[in-house]
XYZ file of C-alpha atoms in Angstrom:
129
model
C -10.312 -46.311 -14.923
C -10.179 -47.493 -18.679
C -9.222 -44.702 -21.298
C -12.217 -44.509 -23.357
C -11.897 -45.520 -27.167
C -10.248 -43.146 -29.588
C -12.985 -40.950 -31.506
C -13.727 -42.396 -34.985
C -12.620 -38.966 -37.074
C -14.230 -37.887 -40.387
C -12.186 -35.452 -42.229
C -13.858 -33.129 -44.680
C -11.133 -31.494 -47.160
C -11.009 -30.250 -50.222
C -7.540 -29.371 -50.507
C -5.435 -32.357 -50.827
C -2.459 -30.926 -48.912
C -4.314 -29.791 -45.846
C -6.604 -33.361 -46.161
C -2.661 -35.302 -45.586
C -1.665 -32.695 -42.876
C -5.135 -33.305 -41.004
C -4.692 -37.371 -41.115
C -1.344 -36.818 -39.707
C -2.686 -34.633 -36.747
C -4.800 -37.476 -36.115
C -2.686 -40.335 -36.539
C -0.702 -38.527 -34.185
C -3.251 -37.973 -31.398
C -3.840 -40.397 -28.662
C -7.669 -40.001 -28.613
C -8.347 -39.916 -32.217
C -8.470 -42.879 -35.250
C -9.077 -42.026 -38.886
C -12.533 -43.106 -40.038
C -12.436 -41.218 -43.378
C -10.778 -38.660 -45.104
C -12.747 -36.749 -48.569
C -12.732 -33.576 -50.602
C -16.503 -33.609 -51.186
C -20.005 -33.072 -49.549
C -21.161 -36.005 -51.249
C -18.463 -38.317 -49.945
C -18.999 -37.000 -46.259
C -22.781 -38.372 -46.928
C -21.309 -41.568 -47.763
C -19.030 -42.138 -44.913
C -21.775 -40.558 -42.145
C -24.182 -43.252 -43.560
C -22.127 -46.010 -42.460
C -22.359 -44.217 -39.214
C -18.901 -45.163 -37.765
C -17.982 -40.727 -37.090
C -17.652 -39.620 -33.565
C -16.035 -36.140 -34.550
C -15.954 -34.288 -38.131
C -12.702 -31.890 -39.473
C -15.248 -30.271 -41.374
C -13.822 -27.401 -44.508
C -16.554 -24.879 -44.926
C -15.694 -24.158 -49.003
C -16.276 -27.443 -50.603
C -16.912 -27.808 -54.242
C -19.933 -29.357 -54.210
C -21.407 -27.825 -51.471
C -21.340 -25.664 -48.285
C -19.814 -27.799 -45.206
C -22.851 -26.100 -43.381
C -24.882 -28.705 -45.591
C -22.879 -31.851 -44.024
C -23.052 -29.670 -40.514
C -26.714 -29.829 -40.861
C -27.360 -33.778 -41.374
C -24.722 -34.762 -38.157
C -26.842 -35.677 -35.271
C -26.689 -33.791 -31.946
C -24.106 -36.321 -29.914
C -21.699 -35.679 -33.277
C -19.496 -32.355 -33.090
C -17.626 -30.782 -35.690
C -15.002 -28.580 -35.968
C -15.256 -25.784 -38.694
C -11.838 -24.834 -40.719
C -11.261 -22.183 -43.167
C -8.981 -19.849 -44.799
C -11.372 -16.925 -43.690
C -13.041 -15.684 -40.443
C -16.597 -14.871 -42.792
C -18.279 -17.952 -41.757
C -17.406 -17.726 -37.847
C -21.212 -16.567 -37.011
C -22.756 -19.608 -39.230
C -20.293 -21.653 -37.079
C -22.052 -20.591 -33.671
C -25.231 -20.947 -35.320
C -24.755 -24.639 -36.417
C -22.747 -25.330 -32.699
C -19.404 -25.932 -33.807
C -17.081 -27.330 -30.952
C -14.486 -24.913 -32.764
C -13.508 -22.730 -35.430
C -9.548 -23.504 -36.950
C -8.017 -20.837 -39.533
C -5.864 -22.517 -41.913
C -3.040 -23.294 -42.111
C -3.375 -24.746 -38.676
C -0.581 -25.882 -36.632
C -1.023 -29.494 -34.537
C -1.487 -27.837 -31.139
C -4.269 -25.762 -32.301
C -5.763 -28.833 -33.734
C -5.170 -30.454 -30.969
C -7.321 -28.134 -28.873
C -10.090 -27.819 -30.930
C -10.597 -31.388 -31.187
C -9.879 -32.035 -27.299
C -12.878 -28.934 -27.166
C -14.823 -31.306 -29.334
C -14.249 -34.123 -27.421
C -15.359 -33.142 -24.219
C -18.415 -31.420 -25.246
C -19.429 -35.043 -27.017
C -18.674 -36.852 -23.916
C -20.477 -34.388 -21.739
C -22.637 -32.178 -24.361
C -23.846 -29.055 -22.732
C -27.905 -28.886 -21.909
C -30.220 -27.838 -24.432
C -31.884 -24.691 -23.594
């Protein structure tokens, strides 16, 4: 049996620090390339136009706007994975179906399982009720 492709990643950070420790977790992962990496809402619309995201790293506080807004426009068979400095928006997570919910600073095998999570519900989403 083939591996399947790599997921095409869109990372969503403000904080330029956390952004560069995020592309390394996925530069380091097996199942995971780098599709794009921004600070803002409005560059996440630009890169989920071209329509080459499988997963989002998706920061909640964005300067522009909430990363609920980005949550919102990502179609069903495209999971996210919420981060944060603050457990406040954990409810809003559930509510919008994140595949997980990371507190920063997050270490690589916490990453590591929320985007695994991520993966397997896009490969096999759960049925709609």
């Amino acid at each position: 049996m083939l591996d399947p492709a790599p997921l095409r990643v869109l990372i969503v950070e403000d904080g330029p620090i956390t952004r560069a420790i995020f592309e390394r977790y996925v530069a380091k992962h097996p199942g995971l390339s780098l599709s794009a990496s921004v600070a803002t809402a409005a560059d996440a619309a630009g890169a989920l136009s071209h329509g080459d995201v499988d997963l989002v790293i998706l920061d909640v506080e964005l300067p522009d706007a909430s990363g609920f807004a980005i949550a919102r426009r990502l179609g069903p068979d495209v999971p996210f994975v919420v981060t944060t400095t603050t457990e406040d928006y954990a409810m809003d997570g559930f509510r919008y179906r994140a595949a997980d919910y990371l507190l920063k600073p997050v270490g690589y095998r916490r990453f590591s399982e929320a985007v695994d999570r991520a993966a397997r519900l896009r490969r096999s989403p759960p049925p709609r009720p």
